[in-house]
Coordinates of C-alpha atoms in Angstrom, one line a residue:
Chain A
M1 CA -158.8 59.4 325.0
A2 CA -158.7 63.1 324.6
A3 CA -160.9 64.8 322.1
A4 CA -160.5 62.9 319.0
A5 CA -160.4 65.2 315.9
S6 CA -163.9 65.3 314.8
M7 CA -164.0 64.9 310.9
M8 CA -167.3 66.1 309.8
P9 CA -169.6 69.1 311.5
N10 CA -173.3 68.0 311.9
F11 CA -174.9 69.3 309.0
G12 CA -178.6 70.0 309.5
Q13 CA -179.4 69.6 305.9
Q14 CA -178.4 67.7 303.2
I15 CA -178.8 69.2 299.8
S16 CA -179.1 66.1 297.0
S17 CA -178.3 67.1 293.5
K18 CA -181.4 65.7 292.7
N19 CA -183.1 68.6 294.1
D20 CA -183.5 70.8 291.0
L21 CA -185.0 73.9 292.9
V22 CA -181.4 74.1 294.6
P23 CA -178.4 75.3 292.3
D24 CA -176.2 72.6 291.5
W25 CA -173.1 73.7 293.6
T26 CA -170.9 70.6 292.7
R27 CA -167.8 70.9 290.8
Q28 CA -165.1 68.5 289.5
E29 CA -163.6 67.2 292.4
V30 CA -159.8 66.2 292.5
S31 CA -159.9 62.4 292.2
T32 CA -157.2 59.8 292.5
G33 CA -158.8 57.4 289.6
T34 CA -156.4 54.8 290.2
T35 CA -154.9 51.4 290.4
I36 CA -153.5 49.9 293.9
M37 CA -152.5 46.6 295.1
A38 CA -151.4 45.0 298.2
V39 CA -150.0 41.5 298.6
E40 CA -149.2 39.5 301.7
Y41 CA -145.9 37.2 302.0
D42 CA -144.5 35.3 304.8
G43 CA -142.5 37.9 306.7
G44 CA -144.5 41.2 305.3
V45 CA -146.4 42.9 302.8
V46 CA -145.8 44.4 299.3
I47 CA -147.8 47.5 298.2
G48 CA -148.0 49.3 294.8
A49 CA -150.1 52.2 293.3
D50 CA -150.0 54.2 290.3
S51 CA -149.1 58.0 290.4
R52 CA -152.0 59.9 288.5
T53 CA -154.5 62.3 290.2
T54 CA -157.1 63.8 287.9
T55 CA -159.5 66.9 288.0
G56 CA -161.7 66.1 285.2
A57 CA -159.8 65.4 282.3
Y58 CA -156.5 67.3 283.5
I59 CA -153.9 65.4 285.3
A60 CA -153.4 67.6 288.2
N61 CA -150.5 65.6 289.7
R62 CA -148.6 63.2 287.6
V63 CA -146.2 61.8 290.3
T64 CA -148.8 61.3 293.3
D65 CA -147.8 59.3 296.1
K66 CA -150.7 57.1 297.1
L67 CA -148.8 55.0 299.6
T68 CA -149.3 57.0 302.6
P69 CA -147.4 56.0 306.1
I70 CA -150.0 55.7 308.9
H71 CA -147.4 54.5 311.3
D72 CA -143.8 52.9 311.3
R73 CA -144.8 49.6 309.5
I74 CA -148.6 50.3 308.4
F75 CA -149.2 52.0 305.5
C76 CA -152.5 52.6 303.3
C77 CA -153.1 52.8 299.7
R78 CA -155.7 55.5 298.7
S79 CA -158.3 55.5 295.9
G80 CA -161.4 57.6 295.4
S81 CA -161.5 61.3 296.3
A82 CA -158.2 63.0 297.1
A83 CA -159.4 65.3 299.6
D84 CA -161.4 62.5 301.5
T85 CA -158.8 60.1 301.6
Q86 CA -156.0 62.7 302.7
A87 CA -158.3 63.7 305.5
I88 CA -159.1 60.2 306.7
A89 CA -155.5 59.1 306.4
D90 CA -154.5 62.4 308.8
V91 CA -157.2 61.5 311.2
V92 CA -156.5 57.8 311.4
A93 CA -152.5 58.6 311.4
Y94 CA -153.4 60.8 314.6
Q95 CA -155.6 58.3 316.3
L96 CA -153.3 55.4 315.7
G97 CA -150.2 57.4 317.0
F98 CA -151.9 58.3 320.0
H99 CA -153.2 54.7 320.7
S100 CA -149.5 53.4 320.4
I101 CA -148.3 55.9 322.9
E102 CA -151.0 54.7 325.2
L103 CA -150.2 51.2 324.7
D104 CA -146.4 52.0 324.8
E105 CA -146.2 49.4 322.0
P106 CA -146.4 49.3 318.0
P107 CA -150.0 49.1 316.9
L108 CA -151.6 46.2 314.9
V109 CA -152.4 46.4 311.6
E110 CA -155.8 45.3 312.6
T111 CA -156.2 48.4 314.6
A112 CA -155.4 50.6 311.8
A113 CA -157.8 48.9 309.6
N114 CA -160.7 49.2 312.3
L115 CA -160.0 53.1 312.8
F116 CA -160.1 53.2 308.9
R117 CA -163.4 51.3 308.8
A118 CA -165.0 53.3 311.6
S119 CA -164.5 56.5 309.9
C120 CA -165.7 55.3 306.5
Y121 CA -168.6 53.6 307.7
R122 CA -169.8 56.4 310.0
Y123 CA -169.6 59.1 307.2
R124 CA -170.3 56.8 304.3
E125 CA -172.9 58.9 302.6
E126 CA -170.3 61.9 302.7
L127 CA -167.3 60.3 301.6
M128 CA -166.0 58.7 298.5
A129 CA -163.0 56.7 299.8
G130 CA -161.6 53.0 298.8
I131 CA -158.6 52.3 300.9
L132 CA -156.2 49.1 301.4
V133 CA -154.5 49.0 304.7
A134 CA -151.3 46.9 304.8
G135 CA -148.3 46.3 307.1
W136 CA -146.5 44.1 309.4
D137 CA -147.0 43.5 313.1
R138 CA -145.5 41.2 315.7
R139 CA -148.8 39.2 316.4
K140 CA -149.8 38.2 312.9
G141 CA -147.0 39.0 310.5
G142 CA -147.7 40.6 307.1
Q143 CA -151.5 41.7 306.8
V144 CA -153.6 43.4 304.0
Y145 CA -157.1 44.6 305.0
C146 CA -159.7 45.9 302.3
V147 CA -161.7 49.0 303.3
P148 CA -163.7 49.6 300.2
I149 CA -166.4 52.5 299.5
G150 CA -169.0 52.0 302.0
G151 CA -167.0 51.0 305.1
M152 CA -166.5 47.2 304.9
L153 CA -163.6 45.5 306.5
V154 CA -162.1 42.1 305.3
R155 CA -158.5 40.6 305.2
Q156 CA -157.3 39.3 302.2
P157 CA -153.9 37.6 301.3
V158 CA -154.2 40.1 298.2
S159 CA -156.5 42.8 297.3
V160 CA -156.7 45.3 294.4
G161 CA -158.5 48.6 294.2
G162 CA -159.2 51.7 292.4
S163 CA -160.8 52.4 288.9
G164 CA -157.9 50.5 287.4
S165 CA -158.4 47.3 289.3
T166 CA -161.3 46.0 287.3
Y167 CA -159.0 45.4 284.3
I168 CA -156.5 43.1 286.2
Y169 CA -158.9 40.8 288.1
G170 CA -158.3 38.0 285.5
F171 CA -154.5 38.7 285.5
M172 CA -154.6 38.4 289.6
D173 CA -156.9 35.1 289.5
S174 CA -154.6 33.4 287.2
N175 CA -151.3 34.5 288.4
Y176 CA -151.6 34.7 292.2
K177 CA -150.5 31.8 294.1
P178 CA -150.2 31.5 298.0
G179 CA -146.5 31.3 299.2
L180 CA -144.9 33.8 297.0
S181 CA -141.6 35.2 298.1
K182 CA -141.2 38.9 298.5
D183 CA -139.3 39.3 295.2
Q184 CA -142.1 37.5 293.3
C185 CA -144.7 39.7 294.9
L186 CA -142.8 42.9 293.9
E187 CA -142.7 41.5 290.1
L188 CA -146.4 40.5 290.2
T189 CA -147.7 43.8 291.7
A190 CA -145.5 46.0 289.1
A191 CA -146.7 43.6 286.1
A192 CA -150.2 44.0 287.5
L193 CA -149.9 47.8 287.7
S194 CA -148.3 48.1 284.4
L195 CA -151.5 46.3 282.7
A196 CA -154.0 48.3 284.5
M197 CA -152.1 51.5 283.8
E198 CA -151.9 50.7 280.1
R199 CA -155.8 50.1 279.9
D200 CA -157.5 52.6 282.3
G201 CA -157.4 56.3 281.4
S202 CA -157.2 57.4 285.0
S203 CA -154.1 55.5 285.8
G204 CA -151.0 56.1 285.0
G205 CA -147.5 58.0 285.6
V206 CA -144.9 55.9 287.5
V207 CA -145.2 52.8 289.6
R208 CA -144.6 53.2 293.3
L209 CA -143.8 50.1 295.2
A210 CA -143.2 49.6 298.9
S211 CA -142.3 46.6 300.9
I212 CA -143.0 46.2 304.5
S213 CA -141.4 43.8 307.0
E214 CA -140.0 43.5 310.5
E215 CA -136.8 45.1 309.2
G216 CA -138.3 48.2 307.8
V217 CA -140.1 49.7 304.8
E218 CA -138.2 49.9 301.5
R219 CA -139.7 52.2 298.8
R220 CA -139.3 52.1 295.1
V221 CA -140.1 53.9 292.2
I222 CA -140.3 52.4 288.7
L223 CA -140.4 55.1 285.9
G224 CA -142.6 54.8 282.8
N225 CA -139.8 53.8 280.5
Q226 CA -138.7 50.9 282.6
L227 CA -142.3 49.3 283.2
P228 CA -142.5 45.8 282.1
K229 CA -143.8 45.6 278.8
F230 CA -146.8 43.6 277.5
S231 CA -147.6 43.2 273.7
T232 CA -151.2 42.8 272.6
H233 CA -150.2 41.6 269.0
Chain B
M1 CA -205.8 78.9 319.9
A2 CA -202.6 80.2 320.3
T3 CA -199.9 78.7 318.1
L4 CA -196.7 77.4 319.6
T5 CA -193.3 77.8 317.7
V6 CA -190.7 75.7 318.9
S7 CA -187.6 77.2 317.9
R8 CA -184.9 74.9 316.5
P9 CA -181.3 74.9 317.8
P10 CA -179.0 76.5 315.3
F11 CA -177.5 73.8 313.1
G12 CA -173.7 74.1 312.3
G13 CA -172.4 74.8 308.9
F14 CA -174.2 76.7 305.8
S15 CA -178.1 77.5 305.6
F16 CA -179.4 77.0 302.3
E17 CA -182.7 78.3 303.1
N18 CA -182.4 81.0 300.7
C19 CA -181.6 79.0 297.6
R20 CA -185.1 78.1 296.6
R21 CA -186.1 81.8 296.9
N22 CA -182.8 82.9 294.9
A23 CA -184.0 80.4 292.1
V24 CA -187.4 81.9 291.9
L25 CA -185.8 85.5 291.8
E26 CA -183.6 84.7 289.0
G27 CA -186.4 83.3 286.9
E28 CA -188.4 86.1 287.7
A29 CA -185.5 88.7 286.6
N30 CA -184.8 86.5 283.4
K31 CA -188.2 87.1 282.6
V32 CA -187.9 90.9 282.7
G33 CA -184.7 90.7 280.8
C34 CA -182.0 91.4 283.5
S35 CA -179.7 88.9 285.3
L36 CA -178.7 89.0 288.9
P37 CA -175.1 89.7 289.8
A38 CA -172.6 87.2 289.6
A39 CA -170.0 86.6 292.5
R40 CA -166.5 88.2 291.8
K41 CA -164.1 85.4 290.8
T42 CA -160.5 85.6 290.1
G43 CA -160.3 83.6 286.8
T44 CA -156.6 83.4 287.1
T45 CA -153.3 82.1 286.2
I46 CA -151.2 81.6 289.3
C47 CA -148.1 79.2 289.7
G48 CA -145.1 78.4 291.7
V49 CA -141.4 76.7 291.2
V50 CA -139.1 75.5 293.7
F51 CA -135.3 76.8 292.9
K52 CA -131.9 76.5 294.4
D53 CA -132.4 78.8 297.3
G54 CA -136.1 79.2 297.7
V55 CA -139.3 79.5 295.7
V56 CA -140.7 81.8 293.2
L57 CA -144.3 82.7 293.2
G58 CA -146.1 84.2 290.5
A59 CA -149.7 85.4 289.8
D60 CA -151.6 87.6 287.0
T61 CA -153.7 90.6 288.3
R62 CA -157.1 90.3 286.7
A63 CA -160.3 89.9 288.7
T64 CA -163.3 89.2 286.5
E65 CA -167.3 89.4 287.3
G66 CA -168.6 87.2 284.9
M67 CA -167.5 88.4 281.4
V68 CA -166.2 91.9 282.7
V69 CA -163.0 92.7 284.3
A70 CA -163.8 94.0 287.7
D71 CA -160.3 94.7 289.0
K72 CA -157.2 95.4 286.4
N73 CA -154.5 95.4 289.3
C74 CA -155.7 92.9 292.0
S75 CA -153.2 91.4 294.4
K76 CA -153.3 87.7 294.0
I77 CA -150.3 86.8 296.2
H78 CA -151.5 87.0 300.1
Y79 CA -149.3 87.2 302.9
I80 CA -149.2 84.2 305.5
S81 CA -146.3 84.9 307.6
P82 CA -142.7 86.5 306.9
N83 CA -141.5 83.4 305.3
I84 CA -144.7 82.3 303.6
Y85 CA -146.6 83.5 301.0
C86 CA -149.9 82.0 299.1
C87 CA -151.1 82.7 295.8
G88 CA -155.4 82.2 295.7
A89 CA -157.5 81.3 292.6
G90 CA -161.0 81.1 292.6
T91 CA -163.7 83.2 294.3
A92 CA -161.8 86.4 295.4
A93 CA -163.3 86.8 298.9
D94 CA -162.7 83.1 300.0
T95 CA -159.1 83.3 298.9
E96 CA -158.6 86.6 300.8
M97 CA -160.3 85.6 304.2
T98 CA -159.2 82.0 303.9
T99 CA -155.7 83.3 303.7
Q100 CA -156.1 86.1 306.4
I101 CA -157.6 83.6 308.8
I102 CA -154.9 81.2 308.5
S103 CA -152.3 84.0 308.6
S104 CA -153.6 85.2 311.9
N105 CA -153.8 81.7 313.4
L106 CA -150.3 81.1 312.2
E107 CA -148.9 84.1 313.7
L108 CA -150.6 83.1 317.3
H109 CA -149.2 79.5 316.8
S110 CA -145.7 80.9 315.9
L111 CA -145.7 83.2 319.2
S112 CA -146.9 80.2 321.1
T113 CA -144.1 77.7 319.9
G114 CA -141.4 80.5 319.7
R115 CA -140.5 79.4 316.3
L116 CA -140.7 80.6 312.6
P117 CA -143.8 78.9 311.2
R118 CA -143.4 75.9 308.7
V119 CA -144.9 75.7 305.4
A120 CA -146.1 72.3 306.3
T121 CA -148.0 73.8 309.1
A122 CA -149.8 76.3 306.8
N123 CA -150.7 73.5 304.7
R124 CA -152.3 71.4 307.4
M125 CA -154.2 74.3 308.6
L126 CA -155.6 75.3 305.3
K127 CA -156.5 71.7 304.1
Q128 CA -158.5 70.9 307.2
M129 CA -160.3 74.1 307.1
L130 CA -161.4 73.7 303.4
F131 CA -162.3 70.0 303.9
R132 CA -164.4 71.0 306.8
Y133 CA -166.3 73.2 304.3
Q134 CA -166.6 70.3 301.9
G135 CA -165.6 72.4 298.8
Y136 CA -168.0 75.1 299.3
I137 CA -165.1 77.6 299.7
G138 CA -163.9 78.0 296.4
A139 CA -160.3 78.7 297.1
A140 CA -157.7 77.2 294.9
L141 CA -154.1 78.1 296.4
V142 CA -150.6 77.7 295.6
L143 CA -148.6 77.9 299.0
G144 CA -144.9 78.6 298.9
G145 CA -142.4 79.4 301.5
V146 CA -138.9 78.7 303.0
D147 CA -138.4 77.4 306.4
C148 CA -135.8 75.5 308.5
N149 CA -136.3 72.2 306.5
G150 CA -135.7 74.3 303.2
P151 CA -138.2 75.7 300.4
H152 CA -141.7 73.8 299.9
L153 CA -144.3 74.3 297.8
Y154 CA -147.8 72.9 297.8
S155 CA -151.1 73.1 295.7
I156 CA -154.2 73.1 297.6
Y157 CA -157.7 72.4 295.9
P158 CA -160.9 73.6 297.4
H159 CA -162.2 70.2 298.6
G160 CA -159.2 70.0 300.9
S161 CA -156.6 67.7 298.9
T162 CA -153.1 69.2 298.6
D163 CA -150.1 68.0 296.5
K164 CA -146.3 68.7 297.2
L165 CA -144.4 69.3 294.2
P166 CA -141.7 71.2 292.7
Y167 CA -143.7 73.1 290.3
V168 CA -147.2 73.9 290.3
T169 CA -150.0 76.0 288.3
M170 CA -153.6 76.6 289.3
E171 CA -156.4 78.3 287.6
V172 CA -160.1 78.8 287.6
A173 CA -162.0 78.4 284.8
S174 CA -165.5 80.6 284.8
L175 CA -168.0 78.8 282.6
S176 CA -171.5 80.4 283.2
S177 CA -172.7 83.2 285.2
D178 CA -173.4 80.9 288.2
W179 CA -170.8 81.3 291.1
F180 CA -169.0 77.9 291.1
L181 CA -165.6 77.0 289.7
C182 CA -164.9 74.0 287.5
S183 CA -161.4 73.3 286.6
S184 CA -161.6 71.3 283.4
C185 CA -160.0 71.6 279.9
S186 CA -162.2 74.7 279.1
G187 CA -159.7 76.7 281.5
S188 CA -156.8 77.1 279.2
G189 CA -154.7 79.2 281.9
S190 CA -152.8 77.0 283.9
L191 CA -152.7 74.5 281.1
A192 CA -150.6 77.1 279.0
A193 CA -148.6 77.9 282.2
M194 CA -147.7 74.0 282.8
A195 CA -146.7 73.6 279.2
V196 CA -143.9 76.3 279.7
F197 CA -143.0 74.5 283.0
E198 CA -143.0 70.9 281.6
D199 CA -140.8 72.1 278.9
R200 CA -138.4 74.3 280.8
Y201 CA -138.2 73.2 284.5
K202 CA -134.8 72.1 285.7
P203 CA -134.2 71.1 289.3
N204 CA -132.1 73.6 291.4
M205 CA -132.1 76.7 289.0
E206 CA -130.7 80.2 289.7
E207 CA -132.9 82.9 290.9
E208 CA -133.0 84.6 287.7
E209 CA -133.8 81.6 285.6
A210 CA -136.7 80.8 287.9
K211 CA -138.2 84.1 287.7
R212 CA -138.0 84.1 284.0
L213 CA -139.5 80.9 283.8
V214 CA -142.5 82.0 286.4
R215 CA -142.8 85.0 284.5
D216 CA -143.1 83.2 281.1
A217 CA -145.7 80.8 282.7
I218 CA -147.7 83.5 283.6
A219 CA -147.5 85.1 280.7
A220 CA -148.4 82.2 278.7
G221 CA -151.5 82.1 280.9
I222 CA -152.5 85.6 280.4
F223 CA -152.2 85.6 276.6
N224 CA -154.2 82.3 276.3
D225 CA -156.9 82.5 278.9
L226 CA -159.8 85.1 278.7
G227 CA -160.0 85.0 282.7
S228 CA -156.3 86.1 283.2
G229 CA -154.8 89.3 282.1
S230 CA -153.0 92.5 283.0
N231 CA -149.9 92.2 284.6
I232 CA -147.5 89.7 286.4
D233 CA -146.8 89.9 290.1
L234 CA -143.8 87.8 291.5
C235 CA -142.9 86.8 294.8
V236 CA -139.4 85.2 295.5
I237 CA -138.9 84.0 299.1
T238 CA -135.4 82.9 300.2
K239 CA -133.9 82.1 303.5
G240 CA -134.3 85.4 305.4
K241 CA -135.5 87.7 302.4
V242 CA -138.6 87.9 300.6
D243 CA -139.0 89.9 297.3
Y244 CA -142.4 91.1 296.5
I245 CA -142.1 92.5 293.0
R246 CA -145.6 94.1 292.2
P247 CA -145.6 94.5 289.1
H248 CA -142.9 92.5 287.9
D249 CA -143.9 92.9 284.2
E250 CA -146.6 94.9 282.9
A251 CA -147.5 92.8 280.1
N252 CA -150.6 94.9 279.0
K253 CA -149.8 98.4 279.3
K254 CA -152.9 100.9 278.6
G255 CA -152.1 102.3 275.1
V256 CA -151.9 106.0 274.6
R257 CA -154.8 107.5 272.7
T258 CA -153.4 109.0 269.3
G259 CA -156.4 111.4 268.6
D260 CA -158.2 114.0 270.6
Y261 CA -161.9 114.8 270.7
K262 CA -161.9 118.2 272.4
Y263 CA -162.6 121.3 270.2
K264 CA -160.6 124.5 270.6
R265 CA -162.5 127.6 272.0
G266 CA -164.1 129.7 269.3
T267 CA -164.6 126.5 266.9
T268 CA -168.4 127.4 267.3
G269 CA -169.1 131.1 266.1
V270 CA -171.6 133.1 268.6
L271 CA -174.4 134.4 267.2
S272 CA -175.9 136.7 270.1
K273 CA -175.2 136.8 274.0
T274 CA -178.2 137.6 276.9
V275 CA -177.2 137.9 280.5
L276 CA -180.1 137.3 283.1
D277 CA -179.2 138.8 286.6
L278 CA -180.6 136.3 289.4
E279 CA -183.4 138.2 291.4
V280 CA -183.4 137.5 295.3
V281 CA -186.9 137.1 296.3
E282 CA -186.7 136.0 299.9
E283 CA -183.8 135.6 302.3
T284 CA -184.2 133.3 305.5
V285 CA -181.9 131.8 307.9
Q286 CA -182.2 128.7 309.9
T287 CA -180.0 128.3 312.7
M288 CA -178.9 124.4 313.1
D289 CA -178.2 122.9 316.5
T290 CA -174.6 122.0 316.3
S291 CA -174.2 120.9 320.2

């Protein structure tokens, strides 16, 4: 393969913020403190995300699109540092596009997930990126792969991620059943994201949904006032 | 016995060897009572808006060095290509050099492709460079332009993340005399500007309306943020035409002094006058070799 875009220069020294003889250069990074979710169904996947990007307490972008296309039928949901995830997604999209042209075939979702894992694991100390890779290919149909911070790779039928995901594990455990239809998946995703956005300060805005299948990609936006409502009292 | 020193091959990236020395020097300087000079920053308000036929970029004109205004009328809207301009907030040197580097590379790229450059290309080049430097280049940019696919507006953060939006504002909050930027709620420049945008932005505005909106947004930043001030510069980019209006609005004109401290000749009475002629003691000539 031709010169792969090298993502990180070889830093000779690593400055840790614990060394107090060196001034603290860190600044508030832009982070997608987020809720993301991906569900497999028979024939494809449904993915969803909120739309809030924060720098500290300020919302830098309230209509972010965290569902990034990597290839025609493969998407990734980004959480963590906005700069890191955008850079990794660009690199993987390039690598996957090149690989697909070499093969003369649409790439596998597992390949895309492995490319993400390779970057996230190699540079695990420098990066802060939690990614869900989801898509459809001819070999295995709809697949969801989870690449959390640290660079693990695991395939799961349903996966949630980001800071808001902690609030909906209970909801997911009780409401997900294998064998849901596409519309049931869309409803489940919208409901789960609304609940997380309600409770997590770093998640909010609109709900972006996408469903990926052999036919193609269908994208949808649910605005704030159209979100499913849950009452606590 | 002779000592052997093995020279290490130069590592890529920044060398932080002088940081310890700087910290010691700063401590010693503080003991004497003086402080080290701070890097000049544009504690700034910049913004951009997409309207019907193009984009309008706006910026204030104050550059600060700590709590002192270093430049009352600096130019924060930088040229990238004939159809793309970029506002810069953050460390003044970083925004200036980064935009110049990308402008140069984009011109070469444009000659190579034989096409007018696209805003997305400039965005990619900027974000990949800033990510490579992991946020150490303190450049927060608002990039806008019109290309074959229409008007586009991007906001680019120092760590290399970008957002594509119809209206954006950016500022830098200077906190201490240290030279790093922190964008949090203590920087009211962009928050004031964003408040104006959130209230009055409409898609597909006319040019005059868009210019008024940007002018008001920057004015909000100037009057509510200590790090922003002086005049308002605008840059209106449409298909085939760029209007670089500097200044668009002199929001802070220097006042005219109402009094005068000069005394008229003859105010002080002369009591006596003595004139001493200079006495020439010695005169020498020394020729200079001008060959």
